[in-house]
Coordinates of C-alpha atoms and ligand atoms in Angstrom, one line a residue:
M1 CA 35.1 83.2 -25.5
N2 CA 38.5 84.1 -25.8
S3 CA 40.4 81.1 -24.0
N4 CA 43.9 82.0 -25.6
I5 CA 46.2 81.5 -22.8
A6 CA 48.6 84.4 -21.5
R7 CA 52.1 84.6 -22.9
R8 CA 53.4 84.0 -19.4
L9 CA 51.8 80.6 -19.5
K10 CA 53.2 79.9 -22.7
N11 CA 56.3 80.6 -21.9
L12 CA 56.4 78.0 -18.8
P13 CA 57.6 74.6 -19.7
P14 CA 55.7 71.6 -18.3
Y15 CA 56.4 70.8 -14.8
L16 CA 59.0 68.5 -14.8
F17 CA 58.1 66.1 -11.8
L18 CA 54.5 66.1 -13.0
E19 CA 55.6 65.0 -16.4
I20 CA 57.9 62.4 -14.9
E21 CA 54.8 61.3 -12.7
R22 CA 52.9 61.0 -15.7
T23 CA 55.1 59.1 -17.7
K24 CA 55.5 56.5 -14.7
R25 CA 51.6 56.3 -14.1
K26 CA 51.4 55.3 -18.1
A27 CA 54.2 52.6 -17.2
A28 CA 52.1 51.4 -14.4
K29 CA 49.0 51.1 -16.5
L30 CA 50.7 48.6 -18.6
K31 CA 51.4 46.7 -15.8
R32 CA 55.2 47.3 -15.8
N33 CA 57.1 46.9 -12.7
I34 CA 58.8 50.3 -12.3
I35 CA 61.7 51.0 -10.3
D36 CA 61.6 54.8 -9.4
F37 CA 64.3 57.0 -9.0
G38 CA 62.3 59.8 -10.3
V39 CA 60.9 62.3 -7.7
G40 CA 62.9 63.2 -4.6
D41 CA 60.0 62.4 -2.2
P42 CA 60.6 60.5 0.7
D43 CA 59.3 56.9 1.1
Q44 CA 59.9 57.0 4.8
P45 CA 56.8 58.2 7.0
P46 CA 57.2 61.1 9.5
P47 CA 57.7 60.1 13.0
F48 CA 54.7 59.3 14.8
H49 CA 54.6 62.1 17.1
I50 CA 53.9 64.3 14.1
I51 CA 51.1 62.7 12.9
E52 CA 49.6 62.8 16.3
A53 CA 49.9 66.0 16.6
L54 CA 48.2 66.3 13.6
Y55 CA 45.5 64.0 14.8
R56 CA 44.7 66.0 18.2
A57 CA 44.8 69.4 16.4
A58 CA 42.4 68.1 13.7
K59 CA 40.0 66.9 16.5
D60 CA 39.6 70.7 18.2
P61 CA 36.7 72.2 15.8
L62 CA 38.5 75.3 16.7
N63 CA 41.3 74.6 14.4
H64 CA 39.3 74.3 11.1
R65 CA 39.0 78.1 10.3
Y66 CA 41.3 80.5 8.2
A67 CA 44.7 80.5 9.3
L68 CA 45.2 84.1 7.9
G69 CA 48.0 86.0 8.6
E70 CA 52.0 84.9 9.2
G71 CA 51.2 81.7 11.0
M72 CA 50.7 81.1 14.8
L73 CA 53.4 83.1 16.8
R74 CA 54.2 79.6 18.4
L75 CA 55.1 78.0 15.4
R76 CA 57.2 80.8 14.2
R77 CA 58.8 80.8 17.8
A78 CA 59.8 77.2 17.1
M79 CA 61.4 78.0 13.9
A80 CA 63.7 80.5 15.2
D81 CA 64.4 78.3 18.1
W82 CA 65.4 75.4 15.6
Y83 CA 67.8 77.8 13.6
K84 CA 69.4 79.1 16.9
R85 CA 70.0 75.5 17.9
R86 CA 71.1 74.3 14.6
F87 CA 72.8 77.2 13.2
R88 CA 73.5 79.8 15.9
V89 CA 71.5 82.1 13.8
S90 CA 69.2 84.5 15.8
L91 CA 65.9 85.3 14.1
N92 CA 63.1 87.3 15.4
P93 CA 59.7 85.4 15.2
E94 CA 57.9 88.5 15.1
N95 CA 59.0 89.7 11.5
E96 CA 62.1 87.7 10.3
I97 CA 59.9 84.5 9.8
L98 CA 57.0 83.5 7.3
P99 CA 55.7 79.9 7.5
L100 CA 54.7 78.9 3.9
L101 CA 53.0 76.2 2.3
G102 CA 55.9 74.4 1.5
S103 CA 59.0 76.1 0.4
K104 CA 58.2 75.8 -3.3
E105 CA 55.3 78.0 -3.0
G106 CA 57.3 80.8 -1.3
I107 CA 60.0 80.2 -4.0
A108 CA 57.6 80.6 -6.6
H109 CA 55.8 83.6 -5.3
L110 CA 58.6 85.7 -4.2
P111 CA 59.4 87.1 -7.5
L112 CA 55.9 88.7 -7.8
A113 CA 57.0 90.9 -4.7
F114 CA 60.3 92.2 -6.2
L115 CA 60.4 91.8 -10.1
N116 CA 59.2 94.6 -12.5
P117 CA 58.8 93.2 -16.2
G118 CA 62.1 92.7 -17.7
D119 CA 63.8 92.5 -14.7
Y120 CA 66.5 89.6 -14.2
S121 CA 66.8 86.5 -12.1
L122 CA 70.0 85.1 -11.8
V123 CA 69.4 81.3 -11.7
S124 CA 71.7 78.2 -11.6
D125 CA 71.6 76.0 -14.2
P126 CA 71.0 73.1 -13.6
C127 CA 68.2 74.1 -10.7
Y128 CA 65.3 73.0 -8.9
P129 CA 62.5 74.2 -11.5
P130 CA 60.7 76.8 -9.6
Y131 CA 63.6 79.6 -9.6
K132 CA 63.0 79.7 -13.3
T133 CA 59.0 79.5 -13.3
G134 CA 58.4 81.8 -10.5
T135 CA 60.6 84.4 -12.3
I136 CA 58.7 83.6 -15.6
L137 CA 55.2 84.0 -14.0
A138 CA 56.4 87.3 -12.6
G139 CA 57.0 88.8 -16.1
G140 CA 61.0 88.6 -15.2
R141 CA 63.7 87.0 -17.6
V142 CA 66.0 84.4 -16.3
Y143 CA 69.8 84.6 -16.5
S144 CA 71.4 81.3 -16.3
L145 CA 74.3 80.8 -14.0
P146 CA 76.0 77.4 -15.3
L147 CA 77.0 75.0 -12.5
L148 CA 79.7 73.1 -13.9
E149 CA 81.5 70.0 -12.5
K150 CA 85.1 72.1 -13.0
N151 CA 83.7 74.5 -10.6
D152 CA 82.8 72.1 -8.1
Y153 CA 79.0 73.1 -9.4
L154 CA 79.5 76.8 -7.8
P155 CA 78.3 79.7 -10.0
D156 CA 81.3 81.9 -11.4
L157 CA 79.7 85.4 -10.3
K158 CA 82.6 87.0 -11.9
K159 CA 81.3 86.0 -15.4
V160 CA 77.5 87.7 -15.4
P161 CA 77.6 90.5 -17.8
R162 CA 77.2 94.0 -16.6
R163 CA 74.2 94.7 -18.7
V164 CA 72.7 91.8 -17.1
L165 CA 73.6 93.2 -13.4
K166 CA 71.9 96.6 -14.0
K167 CA 68.5 94.8 -14.5
A168 CA 69.2 91.9 -12.4
K169 CA 67.2 92.0 -8.7
L170 CA 67.2 88.2 -7.8
I171 CA 70.0 85.7 -7.1
Y172 CA 69.1 81.9 -6.3
V173 CA 71.3 79.6 -4.5
N174 CA 70.8 76.2 -3.3
Y175 CA 73.2 74.0 -1.2
P176 CA 73.2 71.0 -0.6
N177 CA 72.4 71.5 -4.2
N178 CA 69.4 69.7 -5.9
P179 CA 70.2 68.0 -8.4
T180 CA 74.2 68.1 -8.5
T181 CA 74.3 67.3 -4.9
A182 CA 77.1 69.8 -4.4
V183 CA 77.6 71.7 -1.3
A184 CA 79.0 75.1 -0.6
D185 CA 81.2 76.6 2.4
K186 CA 81.4 79.9 4.0
N187 CA 83.9 81.4 1.8
F188 CA 81.3 80.7 -1.0
Y189 CA 79.0 82.8 0.9
K190 CA 81.2 85.3 1.7
E191 CA 81.7 86.1 -1.9
L192 CA 77.9 85.9 -2.5
I193 CA 77.2 88.5 0.0
E194 CA 79.7 90.8 -1.3
F195 CA 78.6 90.4 -4.9
A196 CA 74.8 90.9 -3.8
K197 CA 75.8 94.1 -1.8
K198 CA 77.8 95.3 -5.0
N199 CA 75.2 94.7 -7.4
N200 CA 72.2 95.2 -5.3
L201 CA 70.7 91.8 -5.6
I202 CA 68.6 89.9 -3.3
V203 CA 70.1 86.4 -2.4
L204 CA 67.4 83.7 -1.9
S205 CA 69.1 80.6 -0.4
D206 CA 67.2 77.4 -0.9
F207 CA 68.1 75.1 1.8
A208 CA 65.9 72.3 1.8
Y209 CA 68.1 69.9 2.0
S210 CA 70.4 71.1 4.9
E211 CA 69.9 68.1 7.2
I212 CA 70.2 65.5 4.7
T213 CA 74.1 64.9 4.9
F214 CA 76.7 62.0 5.1
D215 CA 79.9 61.1 6.4
G216 CA 80.1 63.6 9.1
Y217 CA 79.2 66.6 6.5
R218 CA 77.1 69.6 8.2
A219 CA 75.7 71.8 6.1
T220 CA 76.4 75.7 6.2
S221 CA 73.4 78.0 6.5
F222 CA 73.8 81.3 4.3
L223 CA 72.4 83.1 7.3
Q224 CA 75.6 82.1 9.2
I225 CA 77.8 84.5 7.6
E226 CA 77.8 87.9 8.8
G227 CA 76.0 90.6 6.5
A228 CA 73.5 87.7 4.8
K229 CA 70.6 89.2 6.9
N230 CA 71.2 92.8 5.2
V231 CA 70.8 91.1 1.4
G232 CA 68.6 87.6 1.5
L233 CA 66.4 85.2 2.7
E234 CA 66.9 81.5 3.3
F235 CA 64.1 78.9 2.5
H236 CA 63.5 75.9 4.7
S237 CA 61.2 73.1 4.4
L238 CA 60.2 70.2 6.6
S239 CA 59.3 67.9 3.6
K240 CA 62.8 66.3 3.4
T241 CA 63.9 66.7 7.3
Y242 CA 60.6 65.1 8.6
N243 CA 59.2 63.3 5.6
M244 CA 56.3 65.7 5.3
T245 CA 56.5 66.2 1.4
G246 CA 52.6 66.1 1.2
W247 CA 51.8 68.2 4.2
R248 CA 52.9 71.5 2.7
I249 CA 54.8 73.6 5.3
G250 CA 58.0 75.2 5.2
W251 CA 59.2 78.7 6.0
V252 CA 61.3 81.3 5.0
C253 CA 63.7 83.7 7.1
G254 CA 66.0 86.5 7.0
N255 CA 65.8 90.1 6.2
K256 CA 62.2 91.6 7.6
N257 CA 61.6 93.9 4.6
L258 CA 61.6 90.8 2.3
V259 CA 60.1 88.6 4.7
S260 CA 57.0 91.4 4.6
A261 CA 57.2 91.9 1.0
L262 CA 56.4 88.0 0.6
A263 CA 53.9 88.1 3.3
K264 CA 52.0 90.7 1.4
V265 CA 51.7 88.8 -1.9
K266 CA 50.7 85.7 0.2
S267 CA 48.0 87.5 1.8
N268 CA 46.6 88.2 -1.1
I269 CA 46.8 84.8 -2.6
D270 CA 46.5 82.2 0.2
S271 CA 44.7 82.0 3.3
G272 CA 47.5 80.2 5.3
I273 CA 48.3 76.8 6.5
F274 CA 45.7 74.4 7.7
I275 CA 46.2 74.9 11.8
P276 CA 46.7 71.2 12.6
I277 CA 49.2 71.1 10.0
Q278 CA 51.0 74.2 11.8
F279 CA 50.7 72.1 15.3
A280 CA 52.2 69.1 13.6
G281 CA 55.2 71.3 12.2
L282 CA 55.4 72.7 15.9
A283 CA 56.0 69.1 17.0
A284 CA 58.0 68.2 14.3
L285 CA 60.5 71.1 15.1
E286 CA 60.3 70.8 19.1
G287 CA 60.2 67.0 19.4
P288 CA 62.9 64.3 19.3
Q289 CA 64.9 64.7 16.3
Q290 CA 66.8 61.3 16.4
H291 CA 65.2 60.2 13.6
I292 CA 67.0 62.6 11.1
Q293 CA 70.3 60.9 11.9
K294 CA 68.8 57.5 11.3
M295 CA 67.2 58.6 8.1
C296 CA 70.7 60.0 7.0
R297 CA 72.4 56.6 7.7
I298 CA 69.6 55.0 5.5
Y299 CA 70.0 57.3 2.5
E300 CA 73.8 56.6 3.0
K301 CA 73.6 53.1 2.7
R302 CA 71.3 53.3 -0.4
R303 CA 73.9 56.0 -2.0
D304 CA 76.9 53.3 -1.5
I305 CA 74.8 50.7 -3.1
L306 CA 73.9 52.9 -5.8
V307 CA 77.2 54.3 -6.5
E308 CA 79.1 51.3 -6.4
G309 CA 76.6 49.4 -8.6
L310 CA 76.9 52.3 -11.4
T311 CA 80.5 52.3 -10.8
S312 CA 80.9 48.4 -11.5
L313 CA 78.9 49.2 -14.6
G314 CA 81.4 51.9 -16.0
W315 CA 79.3 54.9 -15.2
Q316 CA 81.2 58.0 -13.9
V317 CA 79.6 59.1 -10.5
K318 CA 80.9 60.8 -7.4
R319 CA 79.6 59.8 -3.8
P320 CA 77.5 62.8 -2.7
K321 CA 78.2 64.6 0.7
A322 CA 74.4 65.6 0.7
T323 CA 71.1 65.9 -0.4
F324 CA 69.3 62.4 -1.2
Y325 CA 70.2 62.4 -5.1
V326 CA 73.1 60.7 -7.0
W327 CA 74.2 62.9 -10.0
A328 CA 75.7 60.6 -12.6
K329 CA 77.2 61.2 -16.1
T330 CA 75.3 59.6 -18.7
P331 CA 77.5 56.4 -19.7
A332 CA 77.4 56.8 -23.3
K333 CA 77.2 59.9 -26.0
I334 CA 73.7 59.8 -26.0
K335 CA 71.2 63.0 -24.9
S336 CA 70.0 62.7 -21.3
L337 CA 66.5 62.7 -22.3
D338 CA 66.7 59.7 -24.7
F339 CA 68.8 58.1 -22.4
A340 CA 65.7 58.1 -19.4
R341 CA 63.4 56.8 -22.3
S342 CA 65.4 54.0 -23.1
L343 CA 66.1 53.2 -19.2
L344 CA 62.1 53.4 -18.7
K345 CA 61.3 51.4 -21.9
K346 CA 64.4 48.5 -21.7
A347 CA 64.5 48.2 -18.0
G348 CA 61.4 49.7 -16.4
I349 CA 64.0 52.1 -14.3
V350 CA 62.8 56.0 -13.9
V351 CA 65.2 58.5 -13.6
T352 CA 65.3 62.4 -14.2
P353 CA 67.3 63.4 -17.2
G354 CA 69.7 66.1 -16.2
V355 CA 68.3 68.5 -19.0
G356 CA 65.0 68.8 -17.2
F357 CA 66.8 70.9 -15.0
G358 CA 68.1 73.1 -17.5
K359 CA 70.9 73.0 -20.3
Y360 CA 73.8 72.5 -18.1
G361 CA 72.2 69.5 -16.7
E362 CA 72.8 67.8 -20.4
G363 CA 74.9 64.7 -20.1
Y364 CA 73.6 64.1 -16.6
M365 CA 70.8 61.7 -14.9
R366 CA 69.7 62.6 -11.4
F367 CA 68.7 59.3 -9.1
A368 CA 66.8 59.8 -6.4
L369 CA 67.4 57.6 -3.6
T370 CA 63.8 57.5 -2.0
L371 CA 63.4 53.8 -2.5
D372 CA 64.6 50.8 -0.6
S373 CA 67.8 49.1 -0.9
E374 CA 66.5 46.1 -2.6
R375 CA 65.2 48.0 -5.4
I376 CA 68.3 49.6 -5.8
R377 CA 70.1 46.4 -6.3
E378 CA 67.5 45.0 -8.6
A379 CA 68.0 48.4 -10.9
I380 CA 71.8 47.4 -10.8
K381 CA 70.9 43.7 -12.0
R382 CA 68.5 45.3 -14.7
L383 CA 71.0 47.9 -16.0
R384 CA 73.7 45.1 -16.1
R385 CA 71.3 43.0 -18.0
C386 CA 69.4 45.3 -20.6
Y387 CA 73.0 47.4 -21.2
G388 CA 75.7 44.8 -20.5
N389 CA 76.9 45.0 -24.0
G390 CA 77.0 49.0 -24.3
F391 CA 74.6 51.5 -24.4
R392 CA 72.2 51.9 -27.3
S393 CA 68.9 53.5 -27.1
Ligands
LIG401 C1 62.9 66.8 -6.5 O1 62.7 65.6 -6.9 O2 63.7 67.5 -6.8 C2 61.9 67.4 -5.6 O3 61.4 66.8 -4.7 C3 60.9 68.0 -5.9 C4 60.5 69.1 -4.9 O4 61.2 69.2 -3.7 O5 59.5 70.0 -5.0

C-alpha cells in the first residue's frame, strides 16, 4: 500500500484550534486547573426555544432522512427575512441563499468552486485559518494581505502586486475581525467593491461576529453596499449569535451564480443539514432575539474586566468594539508561541498565540471571552503572581 499523503495535505498546517484543544487536554490530564481563553466557543447555552424546536422536530420520524438539496425553503426564507430586518438587504431565498454545515464548511469548500491550480486567494493575515487552508486544499496559492495596527487592521489593497492580481480570483475579508477585533465601515466596503470590479475578483465576507458588538456599535454588512451582490458573497453563522457552535449551521448569501457554484460542490460532498437542526435554525431566526443584547452585555462586562486587568499589569490592549476576543500585544520581547507556552506552564492559562493566525499576528495574543468573569479575575491574579516581576519564559 502506498500511503504517502498528498502534497496538498502535506502543505496544510495542523488546525490551530485542534492543537490548542490537545494542549488543553494534556494539561487537564495532569489535573491542572486551566483557565481557558483559547477557542472562541460560547459558554452560554442556546435559548431554550431553539432546543425545544430541535426536540420537537427530532420526534418526527420523517425528519431523519437525507436533507438533500439547498435546505428547506422555509429556512432560506427565514434567513432572507433576518437579513432584511437586520440590514435592509433583500435576498431571494430561491437562489441567493444557501444553508451551510456551519460557515466554516462553506468558507473552506468555496475555493473548490473557483480556483484552478496556481490561482491566488487574497487572504488577510492574521486570519481565521480556513481562508488559507481551503485555498491550499483547492490547489490555490495564498497571497497575504497584512492587517497592521497602523492601518486599523484593514488591508492596504493598493499594495497587491499586478502579477498577483492577474492570477487572483478570491479575496477574503472578515469584519468584525477575528482575531484582531477590528471593524470596517461603509467606505472600506466601497473601496473593496471597486477593487474587486477592477480586478475581476470575488469578495468573500465572513460576517460571523456581526451581532457581537458593544458600546452601541452596530456592524455594517458588505451586502448593504451598492454593487456588492455583483461581486461577492457573505457568510453567516448561527454559532456565535445563538450559541450554537456544535450544531453546525450557517449560510452564505449574495450573488446567485456564486451561490449556485458552491451548491454544486456541496451536493457532491455532503447530504445537507440534519432536518431537525434546520427546524432549530428556523426557530432561532424567527423567535425572540432579546438574548442577543443580554449576551453582548455579558461579553462587554468580561471584556472590561480583562482589558482593565491586563492594562493594570502593563499590557498594551485596546477595548474592542466587537467580537468576543481581546487582541493584546505580548508584554515582552518574546515570541507569541513561547509566551503562550509560558502562560500555560507557569499560570495554567490557555490563550491563542497571534502567530497561529499568520505571521503578521506575531507579537500579539488572542484571548476569547467565552468564560465567566470570575475566571477572568482569577487569570489576572495568576498573571500578577507569576509575572509580577517581569515577563520571562
Ligand atoms: C475561533 O476561536 O477563532 C473560532 O471559534 C473558531 C471557529 O469559529 O471555528
